[in-house]
Structures are given as structure tokens and as C-alpha cells.
Short mmCIF file of C-alpha atoms and ligand atoms in Angstrom, two decimals:
data_model
loop_
_atom_site.label_atom_id
_atom_site.label_comp_id
_atom_site.label_asym_id
_atom_site.label_seq_id
_atom_site.Cartn_x
_atom_site.Cartn_y
_atom_site.Cartn_z
CA MET A 1480 -122.51 -109.27 50.08
CA GLU A 1481 -121.19 -112.19 48.10
CA ARG A 1482 -121.39 -115.63 49.64
CA ILE A 1483 -118.19 -117.58 50.29
CA THR A 1484 -118.44 -121.35 50.49
CA ILE A 1485 -116.67 -122.72 53.54
CA PHE A 1486 -115.07 -126.08 52.75
CA ASP A 1487 -113.78 -127.58 55.98
CA THR A 1488 -111.01 -130.13 55.75
CA THR A 1489 -110.36 -130.66 59.47
CA LEU A 1490 -111.32 -134.31 59.05
CA ARG A 1491 -109.01 -134.85 56.06
CA ASP A 1492 -106.02 -132.47 55.71
CA GLY A 1493 -106.21 -131.74 59.45
CA GLU A 1494 -106.65 -135.30 60.54
CA GLN A 1495 -103.78 -136.59 58.41
CA SER A 1496 -101.22 -134.44 60.27
CA PRO A 1497 -99.11 -135.53 63.26
CA GLY A 1498 -100.98 -135.87 66.55
CA CYS A 1499 -104.37 -135.25 64.95
CA SER A 1500 -105.75 -138.67 64.13
CA MET A 1501 -109.31 -139.28 65.27
CA ASN A 1502 -111.33 -142.44 65.52
CA ILE A 1503 -114.63 -142.88 63.75
CA HIS A 1504 -116.70 -141.72 66.75
CA GLU A 1505 -114.62 -138.58 67.14
CA LYS A 1506 -114.85 -137.84 63.42
CA LEU A 1507 -118.59 -138.24 63.54
CA GLN A 1508 -118.90 -135.97 66.57
CA MET A 1509 -116.72 -133.37 64.89
CA ALA A 1510 -118.77 -133.62 61.70
CA ARG A 1511 -121.94 -132.88 63.72
CA THR A 1512 -120.22 -129.82 65.16
CA LEU A 1513 -119.14 -128.64 61.70
CA ASP A 1514 -122.73 -129.06 60.55
CA ALA A 1515 -124.02 -126.99 63.49
CA LEU A 1516 -121.29 -124.41 62.84
CA GLY A 1517 -122.68 -123.92 59.33
CA VAL A 1518 -119.86 -125.13 57.09
CA ASP A 1519 -120.98 -125.75 53.51
CA VAL A 1520 -118.75 -128.69 52.64
CA ILE A 1521 -117.19 -131.23 54.99
CA GLU A 1522 -114.22 -133.07 53.53
CA ALA A 1523 -114.68 -136.18 55.63
CA GLY A 1524 -111.55 -138.13 54.73
CA PHE A 1525 -109.49 -140.02 52.19
CA PRO A 1526 -111.32 -143.34 51.81
CA ILE A 1527 -108.55 -145.22 49.96
CA ALA A 1528 -106.14 -144.51 52.84
CA SER A 1529 -107.55 -147.06 55.28
CA GLN A 1530 -110.59 -149.10 56.13
CA GLY A 1531 -111.13 -146.82 59.14
CA ASP A 1532 -111.10 -143.70 57.00
CA PHE A 1533 -113.50 -145.31 54.54
CA ALA A 1534 -115.90 -146.23 57.35
CA ALA A 1535 -115.74 -142.74 58.88
CA VAL A 1536 -116.49 -141.05 55.53
CA GLU A 1537 -119.32 -143.49 54.85
CA GLN A 1538 -120.86 -142.92 58.28
CA ILE A 1539 -120.61 -139.14 57.99
CA ALA A 1540 -122.11 -139.26 54.48
CA ARG A 1541 -125.05 -141.27 55.82
CA GLU A 1542 -125.73 -139.14 58.87
CA ILE A 1543 -124.88 -135.53 58.03
CA ARG A 1544 -127.55 -134.24 55.69
CA ARG A 1545 -127.22 -130.45 55.29
CA PRO A 1546 -123.60 -129.85 54.23
CA LYS A 1547 -122.06 -131.46 51.18
CA VAL A 1548 -119.82 -134.36 52.13
CA ALA A 1549 -116.61 -134.68 50.12
CA ALA A 1550 -114.15 -137.56 49.86
CA LEU A 1551 -110.61 -137.16 48.60
CA ALA A 1552 -109.14 -139.31 45.83
CA ARG A 1553 -105.83 -139.22 44.00
CA CYS A 1554 -106.27 -138.96 40.25
CA ILE A 1555 -106.40 -142.75 40.09
CA ARG A 1556 -109.43 -144.81 39.07
CA GLU A 1557 -109.34 -147.05 42.12
CA ASP A 1558 -109.24 -144.06 44.49
CA VAL A 1559 -112.22 -142.48 42.78
CA GLU A 1560 -114.27 -145.68 43.00
CA ARG A 1561 -113.41 -145.97 46.68
CA ALA A 1562 -114.26 -142.32 47.33
CA TRP A 1563 -117.57 -142.73 45.54
CA ALA A 1564 -118.42 -145.89 47.46
CA ALA A 1565 -117.87 -143.95 50.69
CA VAL A 1566 -119.94 -140.84 49.84
CA ARG A 1567 -122.62 -142.21 47.55
CA ASP A 1568 -125.26 -142.21 50.32
CA ALA A 1569 -124.74 -138.55 51.14
CA GLU A 1570 -127.55 -136.11 50.46
CA ARG A 1571 -125.05 -134.03 48.47
CA PRO A 1572 -121.89 -136.03 47.74
CA ARG A 1573 -118.70 -134.61 46.25
CA ILE A 1574 -115.62 -136.35 44.88
CA HIS A 1575 -112.46 -134.30 45.27
CA THR A 1576 -109.64 -135.56 43.08
CA PHE A 1577 -106.15 -134.14 42.84
CA LEU A 1578 -103.02 -134.46 40.72
CA ALA A 1579 -99.74 -132.63 41.14
CA THR A 1580 -98.87 -130.24 38.33
CA SER A 1581 -95.49 -128.77 39.34
CA ASP A 1582 -92.49 -130.13 37.48
CA ILE A 1583 -90.82 -131.08 40.74
CA HIS A 1584 -93.76 -133.30 41.72
CA LEU A 1585 -94.23 -134.68 38.22
CA GLU A 1586 -90.57 -135.60 37.84
CA PHE A 1587 -89.60 -136.80 41.31
CA LYS A 1588 -92.84 -137.98 42.90
CA LEU A 1589 -95.17 -139.14 40.14
CA LYS A 1590 -92.52 -139.77 37.48
CA ILE A 1591 -94.89 -138.85 34.68
CA SER A 1592 -94.72 -136.27 31.89
CA ARG A 1593 -96.96 -133.23 31.57
CA ALA A 1594 -98.78 -134.96 28.71
CA GLU A 1595 -99.47 -137.97 30.91
CA ALA A 1596 -100.73 -135.70 33.70
CA LEU A 1597 -103.16 -134.08 31.27
CA GLN A 1598 -104.43 -137.44 30.09
CA GLN A 1599 -104.81 -138.72 33.65
CA THR A 1600 -106.76 -135.59 34.56
CA ARG A 1601 -109.13 -136.06 31.63
CA GLU A 1602 -109.72 -139.75 32.28
CA VAL A 1603 -110.11 -139.68 36.02
CA VAL A 1604 -112.18 -136.52 36.27
CA SER A 1605 -114.50 -138.02 33.62
CA LEU A 1606 -114.78 -141.18 35.68
CA ALA A 1607 -115.56 -139.16 38.82
CA LYS A 1608 -118.17 -137.20 36.86
CA SER A 1609 -119.81 -140.40 35.68
CA ARG A 1610 -120.27 -141.35 39.32
CA CYS A 1611 -121.01 -138.01 40.98
CA ASP A 1612 -122.36 -134.76 39.64
CA ASP A 1613 -120.28 -132.67 42.03
CA VAL A 1614 -116.57 -133.04 41.22
CA GLU A 1615 -113.74 -130.90 42.56
CA PHE A 1616 -110.28 -130.96 41.03
CA SER A 1617 -107.05 -129.75 42.66
CA PRO A 1618 -103.74 -129.32 40.81
CA GLU A 1619 -101.47 -130.11 43.76
CA ASP A 1620 -98.55 -127.71 44.25
CA ALA A 1621 -100.31 -125.28 41.93
CA THR A 1622 -98.33 -122.30 43.20
CA ARG A 1623 -95.05 -123.85 41.98
CA SER A 1624 -96.51 -125.01 38.67
CA ASP A 1625 -95.88 -123.55 35.24
CA PHE A 1626 -98.74 -121.10 34.64
CA ASP A 1627 -99.58 -122.12 31.05
CA PHE A 1628 -99.53 -125.79 31.94
CA LEU A 1629 -101.70 -125.10 34.97
CA CYS A 1630 -104.25 -123.37 32.73
CA GLU A 1631 -104.23 -126.35 30.37
CA VAL A 1632 -104.83 -128.83 33.19
CA LEU A 1633 -107.63 -126.74 34.65
CA GLU A 1634 -109.34 -126.38 31.26
CA THR A 1635 -109.10 -130.12 30.82
CA ALA A 1636 -110.57 -130.75 34.26
CA ILE A 1637 -113.53 -128.47 33.51
CA GLU A 1638 -114.10 -130.11 30.12
CA ALA A 1639 -114.13 -133.46 31.88
CA GLY A 1640 -116.77 -132.27 34.34
CA ALA A 1641 -115.11 -130.61 37.33
CA THR A 1642 -117.31 -127.88 38.81
CA THR A 1643 -114.92 -126.66 41.50
CA LEU A 1644 -111.28 -125.86 40.78
CA ASN A 1645 -109.18 -125.67 43.89
CA ILE A 1646 -105.76 -124.01 43.73
CA PRO A 1647 -103.59 -125.42 46.52
CA ASP A 1648 -100.57 -123.65 47.88
CA THR A 1649 -99.50 -127.11 48.97
CA VAL A 1650 -96.19 -126.11 50.52
CA GLY A 1651 -97.18 -122.69 51.87
CA TYR A 1652 -94.75 -120.98 49.52
CA THR A 1653 -96.73 -118.20 47.94
CA LEU A 1654 -97.10 -114.56 49.03
CA PRO A 1655 -100.46 -112.75 49.25
CA ALA A 1656 -100.05 -110.44 46.25
CA GLU A 1657 -98.58 -113.26 44.19
CA TYR A 1658 -101.37 -115.68 45.07
CA GLY A 1659 -104.05 -113.06 44.45
CA ALA A 1660 -102.52 -112.40 41.04
CA LEU A 1661 -102.43 -116.13 40.28
CA ILE A 1662 -106.14 -116.52 41.08
CA ALA A 1663 -107.02 -113.40 39.07
CA ASN A 1664 -104.95 -114.56 36.09
CA LEU A 1665 -106.46 -118.04 36.18
CA CYS A 1666 -109.93 -116.46 36.21
CA LYS A 1667 -108.89 -114.54 33.07
CA LYS A 1668 -106.93 -117.18 31.19
CA VAL A 1669 -108.77 -120.46 31.79
CA GLY A 1670 -111.21 -120.38 28.87
CA ASN A 1671 -114.14 -122.22 30.44
CA ILE A 1672 -113.68 -120.91 34.00
CA ASP A 1673 -117.26 -119.61 34.09
CA LYS A 1674 -118.38 -123.24 34.41
CA ALA A 1675 -116.58 -123.73 37.72
CA VAL A 1676 -116.16 -122.20 41.15
CA MET A 1677 -112.64 -121.10 42.00
CA SER A 1678 -111.39 -122.33 45.39
CA VAL A 1679 -108.34 -121.58 47.54
CA HIS A 1680 -106.41 -123.97 49.78
CA CYS A 1681 -103.45 -122.47 51.63
CA HIS A 1682 -100.87 -123.98 53.93
CA ASP A 1683 -99.16 -121.99 56.66
CA ASP A 1684 -95.45 -122.77 56.27
CA LEU A 1685 -94.59 -119.07 56.15
CA GLY A 1686 -97.47 -117.99 58.40
CA LEU A 1687 -99.33 -116.59 55.39
CA ALA A 1688 -102.21 -119.01 54.97
CA VAL A 1689 -104.91 -116.59 56.10
CA ALA A 1690 -103.45 -113.62 54.22
CA ASN A 1691 -103.14 -115.74 51.07
CA THR A 1692 -106.69 -117.04 51.46
CA LEU A 1693 -108.08 -113.52 51.80
CA ALA A 1694 -106.05 -112.38 48.79
CA GLY A 1695 -107.52 -115.32 46.85
CA ILE A 1696 -111.05 -114.29 47.78
CA GLU A 1697 -110.44 -110.71 46.73
CA ALA A 1698 -109.12 -112.00 43.41
CA GLY A 1699 -112.24 -114.04 42.66
CA ALA A 1700 -112.20 -117.28 44.65
CA ARG A 1701 -115.60 -118.14 46.09
CA GLN A 1702 -114.72 -121.28 48.05
CA VAL A 1703 -112.12 -121.43 50.83
CA GLU A 1704 -110.62 -124.57 52.25
CA CYS A 1705 -109.71 -124.38 55.90
CA THR A 1706 -109.61 -126.26 59.20
CA ILE A 1707 -110.59 -125.68 62.81
CA ASN A 1708 -107.60 -124.37 64.78
CA GLY A 1709 -105.63 -124.44 61.52
CA ILE A 1710 -104.60 -128.06 61.92
CA GLY A 1711 -103.13 -129.64 58.82
CA GLU A 1712 -99.95 -130.84 57.17
CA ARG A 1713 -96.73 -129.40 58.72
CA ALA A 1714 -97.52 -125.83 59.88
CA GLY A 1715 -101.19 -126.42 59.12
CA ASN A 1716 -103.95 -125.11 56.90
CA ALA A 1717 -105.65 -121.73 57.00
CA PRO A 1718 -107.73 -121.62 60.22
CA LEU A 1719 -111.46 -121.38 59.57
CA GLU A 1720 -112.08 -119.15 62.59
CA GLU A 1721 -109.52 -116.57 61.49
CA ILE A 1722 -110.80 -116.35 57.92
CA VAL A 1723 -114.42 -116.03 59.00
CA MET A 1724 -113.69 -113.41 61.65
CA ALA A 1725 -111.38 -111.44 59.36
CA MET A 1726 -114.23 -111.08 56.89
CA ARG A 1727 -116.73 -110.30 59.65
CA VAL A 1728 -114.61 -107.77 61.51
CA ARG A 1729 -113.43 -106.10 58.31
CA ALA A 1730 -116.73 -106.19 56.48
CA ASP A 1731 -116.02 -102.54 55.64
CA ARG A 1732 -113.28 -103.78 53.28
CA MET A 1733 -114.31 -107.37 52.57
CA GLN A 1734 -117.97 -107.55 51.70
CA TYR A 1735 -118.44 -111.28 51.81
CA GLN A 1736 -120.59 -113.46 53.95
CA THR A 1737 -120.42 -117.05 55.10
CA GLY A 1738 -122.95 -119.37 56.68
CA ILE A 1739 -120.83 -119.72 59.83
CA GLU A 1740 -122.45 -119.20 63.22
CA SER A 1741 -119.48 -117.44 64.79
CA LYS A 1742 -120.71 -117.91 68.37
CA LEU A 1743 -119.88 -121.61 68.03
CA LEU A 1744 -116.25 -121.10 66.98
CA TYR A 1745 -114.71 -121.32 70.44
CA ALA A 1746 -116.66 -124.46 71.35
CA ALA A 1747 -115.64 -126.13 68.08
CA SER A 1748 -112.01 -125.25 68.75
CA GLN A 1749 -112.17 -126.65 72.28
CA GLN A 1750 -113.90 -129.80 71.15
CA LEU A 1751 -111.24 -130.48 68.56
CA ALA A 1752 -108.47 -129.73 71.07
CA GLY A 1753 -109.97 -132.35 73.38
CA MET A 1754 -109.87 -134.98 70.65
CA ILE A 1755 -106.37 -134.50 69.29
CA SER A 1756 -103.07 -134.22 71.09
CA PHE A 1757 -102.75 -130.43 71.18
CA GLY A 1758 -104.86 -127.32 71.50
CA PRO A 1759 -104.44 -123.88 69.97
CA GLN A 1760 -101.42 -121.98 71.29
CA PRO A 1761 -102.37 -119.35 73.92
CA ASN A 1762 -101.76 -116.46 71.55
CA LYS A 1763 -103.74 -118.05 68.71
CA PRO A 1764 -106.08 -115.45 67.16
CA VAL A 1765 -109.80 -115.76 67.87
CA VAL A 1766 -109.77 -118.95 69.99
CA GLY A 1767 -106.49 -118.91 71.97
CA ALA A 1768 -106.56 -118.57 75.76
CA ASN A 1769 -105.02 -115.10 75.51
CA ALA A 1770 -107.06 -113.86 72.55
CA PHE A 1771 -109.11 -111.72 74.92
CA ALA A 1772 -106.63 -111.41 77.81
CA HIS A 1773 -104.98 -108.19 78.91
CA ALA A 1774 -102.07 -107.95 81.32
CA ALA A 1775 -100.52 -104.52 80.78
CA GLY A 1776 -101.78 -101.74 83.03
CA ILE A 1777 -102.41 -99.31 80.18
CA HIS A 1778 -104.42 -101.92 78.31
CA GLN A 1779 -106.37 -102.94 81.39
CA HIS A 1780 -107.23 -99.32 82.10
CA GLY A 1781 -108.38 -98.91 78.49
CA MET A 1782 -110.44 -102.07 78.66
CA LEU A 1783 -112.12 -100.95 81.86
CA SER A 1784 -112.97 -97.62 80.25
CA ASN A 1785 -114.19 -99.10 76.96
CA PRO A 1786 -113.43 -102.57 75.58
CA LEU A 1787 -113.24 -101.09 72.07
CA CYS A 1788 -109.89 -99.62 73.12
CA TYR A 1789 -108.21 -103.00 72.78
CA GLU A 1790 -110.68 -105.55 71.40
CA ILE A 1791 -111.75 -105.55 67.75
CA MET A 1792 -114.32 -108.30 68.31
CA THR A 1793 -116.10 -109.34 71.47
CA PRO A 1794 -115.40 -112.69 73.13
CA GLU A 1795 -119.16 -113.31 72.96
CA SER A 1796 -119.11 -113.02 69.16
CA VAL A 1797 -116.98 -116.17 68.98
CA GLY A 1798 -118.41 -117.85 72.08
CA ALA A 1799 -115.22 -117.38 74.13
CA PRO A 1800 -115.57 -117.20 77.93
CA GLY A 1801 -114.94 -113.47 78.20
CA THR A 1802 -112.38 -110.77 78.53
CA LYS A 1803 -109.69 -111.53 81.09
CA LEU A 1804 -107.72 -108.91 82.95
CA VAL A 1805 -104.76 -110.95 84.09
CA LEU A 1806 -103.07 -109.56 87.16
CA GLY A 1807 -99.29 -109.49 87.09
CA LYS A 1808 -96.40 -107.09 87.39
CA HIS A 1809 -97.58 -105.09 84.37
CA SER A 1810 -101.05 -104.49 85.80
CA GLY A 1811 -102.18 -101.12 86.99
CA ARG A 1812 -104.18 -99.83 89.92
CA HIS A 1813 -107.45 -99.81 87.97
CA ALA A 1814 -107.40 -103.52 87.27
CA LEU A 1815 -106.33 -104.34 90.81
CA GLN A 1816 -109.09 -102.21 92.27
CA ALA A 1817 -111.63 -103.75 89.87
CA ARG A 1818 -110.62 -107.26 90.88
CA TYR A 1819 -110.91 -106.46 94.58
CA ALA A 1820 -114.35 -105.03 93.90
CA GLU A 1821 -115.36 -108.25 92.18
CA LEU A 1822 -114.17 -110.12 95.21
CA GLY A 1823 -116.34 -107.93 97.43
CA TYR A 1824 -113.78 -105.38 98.64
CA ARG A 1825 -114.27 -101.70 97.94
CA LEU A 1826 -110.86 -100.20 98.55
CA ASN A 1827 -110.54 -96.50 99.30
CA PRO A 1828 -107.77 -94.54 97.51
CA ALA A 1829 -105.33 -94.93 100.40
CA GLU A 1830 -105.94 -98.67 100.52
CA VAL A 1831 -105.49 -98.94 96.76
CA LYS A 1832 -102.15 -97.15 97.02
CA GLU A 1833 -100.93 -99.31 99.89
CA THR A 1834 -102.15 -102.61 98.40
CA TYR A 1835 -100.84 -101.82 94.95
CA THR A 1836 -97.29 -101.32 96.23
CA ARG A 1837 -97.37 -104.68 97.97
CA PHE A 1838 -99.02 -106.29 94.96
CA ILE A 1839 -96.24 -105.14 92.60
CA GLU A 1840 -93.59 -106.45 95.00
CA LEU A 1841 -95.31 -109.81 94.99
CA ALA A 1842 -95.91 -109.82 91.22
CA ASP A 1843 -92.21 -109.24 90.66
CA ARG A 1844 -91.54 -112.52 92.44
CA LYS A 1845 -94.47 -114.65 91.23
CA LYS A 1846 -95.54 -115.47 87.65
CA ASN A 1847 -99.16 -116.09 88.55
CA ILE A 1848 -101.13 -114.14 91.11
CA TYR A 1849 -104.10 -115.94 92.62
CA ASP A 1850 -107.07 -114.63 94.52
CA GLN A 1851 -105.56 -115.98 97.73
CA ASP A 1852 -102.52 -113.80 97.09
CA LEU A 1853 -104.71 -110.73 96.82
CA LEU A 1854 -106.44 -111.67 100.01
CA SER A 1855 -103.12 -112.07 101.77
CA LEU A 1856 -102.20 -108.50 100.78
CA LEU A 1857 -105.13 -107.07 102.73
CA PRO A 1858 -104.82 -106.26 106.43
CA ILE A 1859 -106.18 -109.20 108.42
CA GLU A 1860 -109.14 -107.22 109.77
CA ARG A 1861 -110.29 -106.50 106.19
CA ARG A 1862 -110.56 -110.13 105.18
CA SER A 1863 -114.12 -111.33 105.63
CA ALA A 1864 -114.84 -114.94 106.46
CA ARG A 1865 -117.10 -115.12 103.42
CA ALA A 1866 -114.41 -113.88 101.12
CA SER A 1867 -111.80 -116.18 102.68
CA ALA A 1868 -114.09 -119.14 102.05
CA ALA A 1869 -114.54 -118.04 98.47
CA MET A 1870 -110.80 -117.87 97.85
CA THR A 1871 -110.51 -121.42 96.67
CA ASN A 1872 -109.54 -121.07 93.04
CA VAL A 1873 -106.04 -122.37 93.52
CA GLY A 1874 -105.83 -123.74 90.01
CA ALA A 1875 -105.86 -120.62 87.91
CA PRO A 1876 -104.33 -117.18 87.85
CA ILE A 1877 -106.62 -114.30 88.61
CA VAL A 1878 -108.76 -113.19 85.78
CA SER A 1879 -111.88 -111.14 85.64
O1 LIG B 2770 -102.32 -129.21 50.04
C1 LIG B 2770 -102.77 -129.84 49.07
O2 LIG B 2770 -102.28 -129.76 47.95
C2 LIG B 2770 -103.90 -130.73 49.32
C3 LIG B 2770 -104.61 -131.26 48.11
C4 LIG B 2770 -104.93 -132.69 48.27
C5 LIG B 2770 -105.84 -130.44 47.87
O3 LIG B 2770 -104.28 -130.93 50.45
ZN1 LIG B 2771 -103.52 -129.40 51.83
#
């Protein structure tokens, strides 16, 4: 199994997106979680952006000892000095510098020529290297850049001392086969590529960030950049939990390993959700509230027979609370009977038949069915005082 470096940018690309800003204490707490989770590199922030960001990166660099701590810098001398000042106390500091290489960015945003971009790359990567042995370079908007020019910039960055070359799909434009081919061709055409690690950084504007990331790995990338819950600019970055679980679940096809302790994924997701202004959507893979929930009768029956029928990973493997059989109008008799049994009622076949009919009538009218509703469907003489007292979970729909 080949080892994939997990570079987490929750605290930089994630944090810079709407509704995701965190204060220094939250960033530090999250950095501790990322450390416990087993990420290899924490991109802690963009020190030139604000005094607060500088302080957070500096604090993380001083406290977090196992993972590498990276700071982002534009390809500008002042940014690099600021990034270095923030990470210099880290056990294993990294400066990550970037410069756009697509014509659209060069012409309209940076207003510099390709030749100037090359010169800036050489100068600023050399400066970063003189400060820090571990330098990463990203040609921003790489997937919309001219291929030959991209190769030239990357060769220059390696000559100047970059040891990781990250290929951002900055605007989430590329397609999996196309991105895989780009990574493979760069590995072939960039002369000195053997001196650097190839990295992928994919945005999710077309919902392809994970697919593109996996295609990049298969084509030779050995570092992936990702965030918890996929937070990041616009539609977000590739979600760490999805990439890690895709490789774990499909180890038959993708023989790569990471240092991630997958049982901590759900807790990390929840912790982040509590710090920013939104959580993962319910149907979010791996960590969403419905990722292990089943409402349809056929699925519930399958799950009760053998969870492998409808779950390709266990909730325990990612630290999620457990499989939920949500009762509603699509549920079947098996799930209803199982829930009654959990509540202490063993229904005989006639009772199941009778209760199920009344349950479906009710479920047609109500979105959420609660334990009290189930209780109310039983004949009064069947409701025990103990069970009635236990029927207090008014806040949540029935799950088992
Ligand atoms: O998406 C992007 O291009 C970036 C770079 C700074 C790496 O986040
Ligand atoms: Zn990005």
C-alpha cells in the first residue's frame, strides 16, 4: 500500500469561506483535533491576511508538534516573510506559496506577463527556500493554464527549491479523466519532477472534487489537499472524510493508505459544525445525519437481515452514532415490529398487522413519527406504565 499524505486546509481554504471564520481559540482546538485525527500537514492559515490569522498560525505552530504546520503566502516577498515568521517555531514548518498561471488570471487579476510570472516564481520560491527547507508551490488555476507554460513554471519552482508541487483546480472546472491525465502528463513532462511530491487540490463547483482527487491519486499524486466537511471557497474543497473512506472502502481498487484514524471523523465533523455557521447537509456522505439512516421498508428489512445489504461501511468505522431505521410512511412491518421490541413490546402477528395499518394511516399525515405516536397506536391495556414514562423523547423522530 502506498502512503498518501493528507494535507488539511480546513483552517485556511475552509476558514476563508463564507460563514466559516473561526477565532484563535477555535482554530487551536480544531488543530488539536486534526492532530489526533492523524493528518500529516495542517495548513493553519494565511498569515499576511490579518493579525488574527498570523497569531493563530503562530500559536498552532508552537503547540502542535506531530503534523507539519504550513502557512500560505502569495508569491510575494513580504507574504513569505510573514508566513515564515508565523511558522518558524513549528517542529516541521512549511511555507506554501502560490502564483496564478492561467492567462485569464495573469491578464486580468495579476496584470503580469508569463515571463514575469516565471521570474516571480524563481525569486520568491528561492526566498522561501532560504527560510524554510519545506516549500510547497501551487500554480493557481492550474487546470485552466497552458500546459507547456505550466510545465515551465513547475520546473522553475523545483529548481528554486520547492519540494511539493500542488496542482489546484481552483475553480472546480476539471473532469476526473482530464485531471488524471493532467497529473500523469505533468509527472512525465516536468523534467525534475522526481525531486518533488505531486499534490492535488480540488474545488467542488461541479460536485467533482472527490472524483478528481481520486483520479489525481491514481495518476501519481501522493499528497491530497482537503477539508473537514468539505468547507472551502464557493462550493468547497474535497472533503477529507470522503476521500479517506473512498480509499478505505475500495481498497480492492485503490491500494493506498493514510494515517487517518477514521473512527474520529464524525466527531471532527461535529466539532467543526459547532464552530462555524453550518453543519454538513443531512445527505452528506460519511458524516451527514442520514448517511446511515434508512426509511424505506425494503431497505429496513434488508438492514435488519444483514446491514451489508445497504451499508458499505459501518457507522462505527467513522465514529457515527449508529444505523437509524427511521419510521415513516415508507417503513415496513419489520422495522415497526423491531422498534416496538426495542421499546419493550413483543407484538404477535395479529397485533403487528393491526398496528401497522394504523401506523401507515398516521405516517401519511405526519412527517415525523415519535415514540409517543407508536405508544398511542397500541390498545390502552397494552401500554405499560414503565413504557409510558419512557416515552419522553419528544424532540426527535423515532430511530433505532
Ligand atoms: O484553490 C486554490 O487555487 C488555492 C491555492 C491557494 C492553493 O487554494
Ligand atoms: Zn483552494
